[in-house]
PDB file of C-alpha atoms in Angstrom:
ATOM      1  CA  MET J  27      81.977 112.181 100.105  1.00 90.00           C
ATOM      2  CA  SER J  28      84.079 114.088 102.497  1.00 96.00           C
ATOM      3  CA  PHE J  29      87.310 112.398 103.555  1.00 98.00           C
ATOM      4  CA  ASP J  30      87.797 111.632 107.140  1.00 96.00           C
ATOM      5  CA  PRO J  31      91.356 110.447 108.307  1.00 96.00           C
ATOM      6  CA  SER J  32      89.714 108.310 111.066  1.00 95.00           C
ATOM      7  CA  SER J  33      87.924 106.285 108.285  1.00 96.00           C
ATOM      8  CA  LEU J  34      91.284 104.653 107.492  1.00 98.00           C
ATOM      9  CA  LYS J  35      92.305 101.358 108.734  1.00 98.00           C
ATOM     10  CA  PHE J  36      95.303 101.849 111.207  1.00 98.00           C
ATOM     11  CA  ASN J  37      97.224  98.982 112.516  1.00 96.00           C
ATOM     12  CA  GLU J  38      97.556  98.070 116.206  1.00 95.00           C
ATOM     13  CA  ALA J  39     100.058 100.921 116.688  1.00 96.00           C
ATOM     14  CA  GLY J  40      97.755 103.433 115.037  1.00 97.00           C
ATOM     15  CA  LEU J  41      99.809 103.647 111.741  1.00 98.00           C
ATOM     16  CA  ILE J  42      99.048 103.045 108.082  1.00 98.00           C
ATOM     17  CA  PRO J  43     101.752 102.483 105.347  1.00 98.00           C
ATOM     18  CA  ALA J  44     102.142 105.311 102.873  1.00 98.00           C
ATOM     19  CA  ILE J  45     103.924 104.739  99.474  1.00 98.00           C
ATOM     20  CA  ALA J  46     105.588 107.714  97.891  1.00 98.00           C
ATOM     21  CA  GLN J  47     105.647 107.885  94.035  1.00 98.00           C
ATOM     22  CA  ASP J  48     107.433 110.414  91.987  1.00 98.00           C
ATOM     23  CA  GLU J  49     104.819 112.386  89.984  1.00 98.00           C
ATOM     24  CA  ASN J  50     106.984 112.640  86.718  1.00 96.00           C
ATOM     25  CA  SER J  51     108.978 109.416  86.527  1.00 97.00           C
ATOM     26  CA  GLY J  52     106.366 107.199  88.287  1.00 98.00           C
ATOM     27  CA  GLU J  53     109.230 105.799  90.287  1.00 98.00           C
ATOM     28  CA  VAL J  54     108.340 104.320  93.701  1.00 98.00           C
ATOM     29  CA  LEU J  55     110.537 106.437  96.053  1.00 98.00           C
ATOM     30  CA  MET J  56     110.017 105.043  99.531  1.00 98.00           C
ATOM     31  CA  MET J  57     107.410 103.658 102.006  1.00 98.00           C
ATOM     32  CA  ALA J  58     106.836 104.913 105.430  1.00 98.00           C
ATOM     33  CA  TRP J  59     104.138 105.236 107.992  1.00 98.00           C
ATOM     34  CA  MET J  60     101.646 107.778 109.083  1.00 98.00           C
ATOM     35  CA  ASN J  61      99.152 108.179 111.941  1.00 98.00           C
ATOM     36  CA  ALA J  62      95.847 110.046 111.517  1.00 98.00           C
ATOM     37  CA  ASP J  63      97.481 113.167 112.615  1.00 97.00           C
ATOM     38  CA  ALA J  64     100.183 112.883 110.075  1.00 98.00           C
ATOM     39  CA  VAL J  65      97.514 112.217 107.434  1.00 98.00           C
ATOM     40  CA  GLU J  66      95.657 115.388 108.347  1.00 98.00           C
ATOM     41  CA  GLN J  67      98.898 117.520 108.637  1.00 98.00           C
ATOM     42  CA  THR J  68      99.927 116.213 105.201  1.00 98.00           C
ATOM     43  CA  LEU J  69      96.657 117.088 103.545  1.00 98.00           C
ATOM     44  CA  ARG J  70      96.552 120.530 105.169  1.00 98.00           C
ATOM     45  CA  THR J  71     100.160 121.636 104.559  1.00 98.00           C
ATOM     46  CA  ARG J  72     100.732 119.585 101.310  1.00 98.00           C
ATOM     47  CA  ARG J  73     104.160 118.952 102.801  1.00 98.00           C
ATOM     48  CA  VAL J  74     104.389 115.101 103.266  1.00 98.00           C
ATOM     49  CA  THR J  75     104.690 114.271 107.007  1.00 98.00           C
ATOM     50  CA  TYR J  76     105.266 110.713 108.319  1.00 98.00           C
ATOM     51  CA  TRP J  77     105.290 109.284 111.712  1.00 98.00           C
ATOM     52  CA  SER J  78     108.766 108.152 112.777  1.00 96.00           C
ATOM     53  CA  ARG J  79     108.382 104.860 114.522  1.00 93.00           C
ATOM     54  CA  SER J  80     111.976 104.919 115.854  1.00 92.00           C
ATOM     55  CA  ARG J  81     111.823 108.607 117.185  1.00 94.00           C
ATOM     56  CA  GLN J  82     108.087 108.261 117.981  1.00 95.00           C
ATOM     57  CA  SER J  83     107.595 111.765 116.526  1.00 96.00           C
ATOM     58  CA  PHE J  84     106.247 113.498 113.371  1.00 97.00           C
ATOM     59  CA  TRP J  85     108.721 113.421 110.544  1.00 96.00           C
ATOM     60  CA  VAL J  86     108.211 116.287 108.095  1.00 97.00           C
ATOM     61  CA  LYS J  87     110.070 114.643 105.119  1.00 97.00           C
ATOM     62  CA  GLY J  88     113.135 116.867 104.210  1.00 95.00           C
ATOM     63  CA  GLU J  89     112.818 119.133 107.315  1.00 94.00           C
ATOM     64  CA  SER J  90     116.537 118.861 107.954  1.00 92.00           C
ATOM     65  CA  SER J  91     117.863 117.603 104.640  1.00 93.00           C
ATOM     66  CA  GLY J  92     115.857 119.821 102.418  1.00 96.00           C
ATOM     67  CA  HIS J  93     114.760 116.826 100.456  1.00 96.00           C
ATOM     68  CA  VAL J  94     111.083 117.671 100.978  1.00 98.00           C
ATOM     69  CA  GLN J  95     108.100 116.016  99.334  1.00 98.00           C
ATOM     70  CA  GLU J  96     105.311 118.240  98.035  1.00 98.00           C
ATOM     71  CA  LEU J  97     101.979 116.362  97.905  1.00 98.00           C
ATOM     72  CA  VAL J  98     100.445 116.357  94.495  1.00 98.00           C
ATOM     73  CA  ASP J  99      97.887 113.553  94.912  1.00 98.00           C
ATOM     74  CA  PHE J 100      96.834 111.620  97.864  1.00 98.00           C
ATOM     75  CA  ARG J 101      95.089 108.083  97.189  1.00 98.00           C
ATOM     76  CA  VAL J 102      93.481 105.459  99.328  1.00 98.00           C
ATOM     77  CA  ASP J 103      93.366 101.887  98.440  1.00 98.00           C
ATOM     78  CA  CYS J 104      90.227  99.577  98.259  1.00 98.00           C
ATOM     79  CA  ASP J 105      90.729  98.283 101.776  1.00 97.00           C
ATOM     80  CA  ARG J 106      91.574 101.581 103.133  1.00 98.00           C
ATOM     81  CA  ASP J 107      94.655 100.214 104.775  1.00 98.00           C
ATOM     82  CA  CYS J 108      97.235 101.729 102.525  1.00 98.00           C
ATOM     83  CA  LEU J 109      97.999 105.169 101.025  1.00 98.00           C
ATOM     84  CA  LEU J 110      99.716 106.198  97.952  1.00 98.00           C
ATOM     85  CA  LEU J 111     101.205 109.676  97.873  1.00 98.00           C
ATOM     86  CA  VAL J 112     101.969 111.082  94.496  1.00 98.00           C
ATOM     87  CA  VAL J 113     104.869 113.685  95.195  1.00 98.00           C
ATOM     88  CA  ARG J 114     107.100 116.331  93.798  1.00 98.00           C
ATOM     89  CA  GLN J 115     110.373 115.238  95.370  1.00 98.00           C
ATOM     90  CA  THR J 116     113.233 117.564  95.927  1.00 97.00           C
ATOM     91  CA  GLY J 117     116.639 115.836  95.787  1.00 97.00           C
ATOM     92  CA  PRO J 118     116.897 112.255  96.646  1.00 97.00           C
ATOM     93  CA  ALA J 119     114.176 110.444  98.629  1.00 98.00           C
ATOM     94  CA  CYS J 120     116.524 108.044 100.351  1.00 98.00           C
ATOM     95  CA  HIS J 121     118.817 108.863 103.266  1.00 96.00           C
ATOM     96  CA  THR J 122     121.571 107.120 101.311  1.00 97.00           C
ATOM     97  CA  ASN J 123     121.397 110.017  98.880  1.00 97.00           C
ATOM     98  CA  ARG J 124     119.842 107.777  96.181  1.00 98.00           C
ATOM     99  CA  ARG J 125     116.668 108.860  94.233  1.00 97.00           C
ATOM    100  CA  SER J 126     114.703 105.968  95.707  1.00 98.00           C
ATOM    101  CA  CYS J 127     114.994 103.571  98.647  1.00 98.00           C
ATOM    102  CA  PHE J 128     114.523 100.654  96.352  1.00 98.00           C
ATOM    103  CA  TYR J 129     117.987 100.611  94.882  1.00 98.00           C
ATOM    104  CA  THR J 130     118.702  96.899  95.519  1.00 98.00           C
ATOM    105  CA  GLY J 131     117.668  94.331  93.101  1.00 98.00           C
ATOM    106  CA  VAL J 132     117.645  90.571  93.397  1.00 98.00           C
ATOM    107  CA  ARG J 133     118.625  88.954  90.048  1.00 97.00           C
ATOM    108  CA  GLU J 134     119.367  85.264  89.816  1.00 95.00           C
ATOM    109  CA  GLY J 135     119.735  85.087  93.567  1.00 96.00           C
ATOM    110  CA  GLU J 136     122.131  87.762  93.910  1.00 98.00           C
ATOM    111  CA  GLU J 137     121.765  91.343  95.296  1.00 98.00           C
ATOM    112  CA  VAL J 138     122.583  93.932  92.637  1.00 98.00           C
ATOM    113  CA  GLU J 139     122.847  97.790  93.242  1.00 98.00           C
ATOM    114  CA  LEU J 140     120.673  99.280  90.676  1.00 98.00           C
ATOM    115  CA  MET J 141     121.239 102.990  91.502  1.00 96.00           C
ATOM    116  CA  ALA J 142     124.278 105.011  92.774  1.00 96.00           C
ATOM    117  CA  PRO J 143     124.112 107.828  95.357  1.00 97.00           C
ATOM    118  CA  LEU J 144     123.743 111.235  93.765  1.00 92.00           C
ATOM    119  CA  PRO J 145     126.929 113.245  93.539  1.00 87.00           C
TER     120      PRO J 145
ATOM    121  CA  MET T   8     126.058  88.991  97.461  1.00 89.00           C
ATOM    122  CA  SER T   9     123.699  86.074  97.658  1.00 96.00           C
ATOM    123  CA  PHE T  10     120.198  87.134  98.746  1.00 98.00           C
ATOM    124  CA  ASP T  11     118.747  85.353 101.711  1.00 96.00           C
ATOM    125  CA  PRO T  12     115.072  86.030 102.566  1.00 96.00           C
ATOM    126  CA  SER T  13     115.813  85.732 106.237  1.00 95.00           C
ATOM    127  CA  SER T  14     117.953  88.875 106.028  1.00 96.00           C
ATOM    128  CA  LEU T  15     114.811  90.981 105.534  1.00 98.00           C
ATOM    129  CA  LYS T  16     113.220  92.784 108.467  1.00 98.00           C
ATOM    130  CA  PHE T  17     109.856  91.183 109.052  1.00 98.00           C
ATOM    131  CA  ASN T  18     107.451  92.695 111.561  1.00 96.00           C
ATOM    132  CA  GLU T  19     106.284  91.028 114.781  1.00 95.00           C
ATOM    133  CA  ALA T  20     103.911  88.776 112.730  1.00 96.00           C
ATOM    134  CA  GLY T  21     106.797  87.778 110.550  1.00 97.00           C
ATOM    135  CA  LEU T  22     105.602  89.819 107.622  1.00 98.00           C
ATOM    136  CA  ILE T  23     106.957  92.510 105.190  1.00 98.00           C
ATOM    137  CA  PRO T  24     105.026  94.861 103.098  1.00 98.00           C
ATOM    138  CA  ALA T  25     105.236  94.258  99.226  1.00 98.00           C
ATOM    139  CA  ILE T  26     104.366  96.828  96.828  1.00 98.00           C
ATOM    140  CA  ALA T  27     103.468  95.714  93.333  1.00 98.00           C
ATOM    141  CA  GLN T  28     104.097  98.095  90.318  1.00 98.00           C
ATOM    142  CA  ASP T  29     103.194  97.581  86.721  1.00 98.00           C
ATOM    143  CA  GLU T  30     106.310  97.118  84.560  1.00 98.00           C
ATOM    144  CA  ASN T  31     104.924  99.139  81.635  1.00 97.00           C
ATOM    145  CA  SER T  32     102.824 101.925  83.059  1.00 97.00           C
ATOM    146  CA  GLY T  33     104.702 102.231  86.260  1.00 98.00           C
ATOM    147  CA  GLU T  34     101.290 102.451  88.056  1.00 98.00           C
ATOM    148  CA  VAL T  35     101.392 101.226  91.667  1.00 98.00           C
ATOM    149  CA  LEU T  36      98.828  98.417  91.673  1.00 98.00           C
ATOM    150  CA  MET T  37      98.539  97.137  95.291  1.00 98.00           C
ATOM    151  CA  MET T  38     100.331  96.504  98.452  1.00 98.00           C
ATOM    152  CA  ALA T  39     100.046  93.236 100.328  1.00 98.00           C
ATOM    153  CA  TRP T  40     102.178  91.237 102.688  1.00 98.00           C
ATOM    154  CA  MET T  41     104.806  88.434 102.534  1.00 98.00           C
ATOM    155  CA  ASN T  42     106.384  86.179 104.966  1.00 98.00           C
ATOM    156  CA  ALA T  43     109.943  84.671 104.236  1.00 98.00           C
ATOM    157  CA  ASP T  44     108.417  81.546 102.615  1.00 97.00           C
ATOM    158  CA  ALA T  45     106.151  83.630 100.289  1.00 98.00           C
ATOM    159  CA  VAL T  46     109.310  85.641  99.281  1.00 98.00           C
ATOM    160  CA  GLU T  47     111.167  82.417  98.532  1.00 98.00           C
ATOM    161  CA  GLN T  48     108.262  81.020  96.626  1.00 98.00           C
ATOM    162  CA  THR T  49     107.854  84.140  94.639  1.00 98.00           C
ATOM    163  CA  LEU T  50     111.397  84.240  93.481  1.00 98.00           C
ATOM    164  CA  ARG T  51     111.568  80.532  92.679  1.00 98.00           C
ATOM    165  CA  THR T  52     108.343  80.520  90.765  1.00 98.00           C
ATOM    166  CA  ARG T  53     108.248  84.060  89.389  1.00 98.00           C
ATOM    167  CA  ARG T  54     104.636  83.959  90.189  1.00 98.00           C
ATOM    168  CA  VAL T  55     103.897  86.696  92.973  1.00 98.00           C
ATOM    169  CA  THR T  56     102.670  84.957  96.220  1.00 98.00           C
ATOM    170  CA  TYR T  57     101.613  86.872  99.159  1.00 98.00           C
ATOM    171  CA  TRP T  58     100.626  85.877 102.616  1.00 98.00           C
ATOM    172  CA  SER T  59      96.892  86.333 103.317  1.00 96.00           C
ATOM    173  CA  ARG T  60      96.545  87.835 106.776  1.00 93.00           C
ATOM    174  CA  SER T  61      92.732  87.205 106.813  1.00 92.00           C
ATOM    175  CA  ARG T  62      93.053  83.573 105.595  1.00 94.00           C
ATOM    176  CA  GLN T  63      96.531  82.921 107.303  1.00 95.00           C
ATOM    177  CA  SER T  64      97.610  81.012 104.185  1.00 96.00           C
ATOM    178  CA  PHE T  65      99.561  81.564 101.032  1.00 97.00           C
ATOM    179  CA  TRP T  66      97.970  83.670  98.437  1.00 96.00           C
ATOM    180  CA  VAL T  67      99.074  82.973  94.868  1.00 97.00           C
ATOM    181  CA  LYS T  68      97.810  86.101  93.166  1.00 97.00           C
ATOM    182  CA  GLY T  69      95.417  85.343  90.530  1.00 95.00           C
ATOM    183  CA  GLU T  70      95.145  81.562  91.409  1.00 94.00           C
ATOM    184  CA  SER T  71      91.318  81.782  91.390  1.00 92.00           C
ATOM    185  CA  SER T  72      90.633  84.969  89.282  1.00 93.00           C
ATOM    186  CA  GLY T  73      93.386  84.331  86.658  1.00 96.00           C
ATOM    187  CA  HIS T  74      94.569  87.939  87.342  1.00 96.00           C
ATOM    188  CA  VAL T  75      98.154  86.761  87.946  1.00 98.00           C
ATOM    189  CA  GLN T  76     101.277  88.766  88.550  1.00 98.00           C
ATOM    190  CA  GLU T  77     104.486  87.523  86.837  1.00 98.00           C
ATOM    191  CA  LEU T  78     107.657  88.784  88.594  1.00 98.00           C
ATOM    192  CA  VAL T  79     109.747  90.976  86.468  1.00 98.00           C
ATOM    193  CA  ASP T  80     111.900  92.536  89.129  1.00 98.00           C
ATOM    194  CA  PHE T  81     112.329  92.120  92.970  1.00 98.00           C
ATOM    195  CA  ARG T  82     113.739  95.027  94.879  1.00 98.00           C
ATOM    196  CA  VAL T  83     114.523  95.637  98.598  1.00 98.00           C
ATOM    197  CA  ASP T  84     114.560  99.001 100.358  1.00 98.00           C
ATOM    198  CA  CYS T  85     117.388 100.459 102.145  1.00 98.00           C
ATOM    199  CA  ASP T  86     116.031  99.342 105.558  1.00 97.00           C
ATOM    200  CA  ARG T  87     115.269  95.861 104.303  1.00 98.00           C
ATOM    201  CA  ASP T  88     111.769  96.248 105.597  1.00 98.00           C
ATOM    202  CA  CYS T  89     109.787  96.852 102.433  1.00 98.00           C
ATOM    203  CA  LEU T  90     109.753  95.195  99.017  1.00 98.00           C
ATOM    204  CA  LEU T  91     108.905  96.429  95.576  1.00 98.00           C
ATOM    205  CA  LEU T  92     107.735  94.001  92.987  1.00 98.00           C
ATOM    206  CA  VAL T  93     107.889  94.990  89.326  1.00 98.00           C
ATOM    207  CA  VAL T  94     105.268  92.742  87.721  1.00 98.00           C
ATOM    208  CA  ARG T  95     103.506  91.831  84.544  1.00 98.00           C
ATOM    209  CA  GLN T  96      99.872  92.005  85.674  1.00 98.00           C
ATOM    210  CA  THR T  97      97.248  90.031  83.823  1.00 97.00           C
ATOM    211  CA  GLY T  98      93.795  91.618  84.062  1.00 97.00           C
ATOM    212  CA  PRO T  99      92.948  93.955  86.925  1.00 97.00           C
ATOM    213  CA  ALA T 100      95.162  93.791  90.041  1.00 98.00           C
ATOM    214  CA  CYS T 101      92.104  94.968  92.360  1.00 98.00           C
ATOM    215  CA  HIS T 102      89.402  92.637  93.596  1.00 96.00           C
ATOM    216  CA  THR T 103      86.913  95.352  92.583  1.00 97.00           C
ATOM    217  CA  ASN T 104      87.993  94.803  88.914  1.00 97.00           C
ATOM    218  CA  ARG T 105      89.967  97.970  88.696  1.00 98.00           C
ATOM    219  CA  ARG T 106      93.575  98.140  87.311  1.00 97.00           C
ATOM    220  CA  SER T 107      94.891  99.358  90.617  1.00 98.00           C
ATOM    221  CA  CYS T 108      93.633  99.212  94.286  1.00 98.00           C
ATOM    222  CA  PHE T 109      94.443 102.905  94.656  1.00 98.00           C
ATOM    223  CA  TYR T 110      91.388 104.270  92.627  1.00 98.00           C
ATOM    224  CA  THR T 111      90.165 106.682  95.321  1.00 98.00           C
ATOM    225  CA  GLY T 112      91.766 110.154  95.363  1.00 98.00           C
ATOM    226  CA  VAL T 113      91.336 112.875  98.013  1.00 98.00           C
ATOM    227  CA  ARG T 114      90.938 116.225  96.453  1.00 97.00           C
ATOM    228  CA  GLU T 115      90.005 119.289  98.327  1.00 95.00           C
ATOM    229  CA  GLY T 116      88.696 117.292 101.305  1.00 96.00           C
ATOM    230  CA  GLU T 117      86.488 115.072  99.104  1.00 98.00           C
ATOM    231  CA  GLU T 118      86.869 111.343  98.017  1.00 98.00           C
ATOM    232  CA  VAL T 119      86.924 111.036  94.222  1.00 98.00           C
ATOM    233  CA  GLU T 120      86.764 107.829  92.199  1.00 98.00           C
ATOM    234  CA  LEU T 121      89.714 108.015  89.762  1.00 98.00           C
ATOM    235  CA  MET T 122      89.028 104.810  87.965  1.00 97.00           C
ATOM    236  CA  ALA T 123      86.185 102.676  86.967  1.00 96.00           C
ATOM    237  CA  PRO T 124      86.003  98.912  87.137  1.00 97.00           C
ATOM    238  CA  LEU T 125      87.000  97.182  83.761  1.00 92.00           C
ATOM    239  CA  PRO T 126      84.125  96.072  81.759  1.00 87.00           C
TER     240      PRO T 126
END
């Protein structure tokens, strides 16, 4: 069946959450949002493009930092309301210069830093 | 620093997205939503508990199916608006009886089933 971005379930703001996972390590790198145009652009260019809710504009990941995400595989969940992007990540995914945005663990009620910024 | 669920950034409905990842395979299993009470309950019981938006009630994952998720690690992202749950999954995570909800790939414009239901 041919894939149509408009067949996805977007929220009231026209957005769908997209999880980025590293193709090699399997590490979950980040979660951000896409609208239908960002989905189409990501599939066409293979350069992961989100929708920035704060800037209300396309966000070609890594456009300014160089920390781009090349799309390796694009997956849709059973409810069609969440995306999983398997990516080839250049540099750190997180704006704090860490590999992943999920660098804070909660262990026995305390917040623990699990990952240092890259040098 | 002590972790306080109310320090998370919830959306206008009081919810935060939570990604479940298999502790062994690293596979991304599903994404669902939590409110502050579901976060607290998950951390206290180590049994992953979401908030069902359709039923507007707690959803102790696997309570009826037996396909429970035992919490192994709880992580918060840099913006504090998304959670990553590393889990020990019993049985399939998806209600379609597949290991993961992300069983549909988009390849060269076509939807492809990547994973069959478990027998």
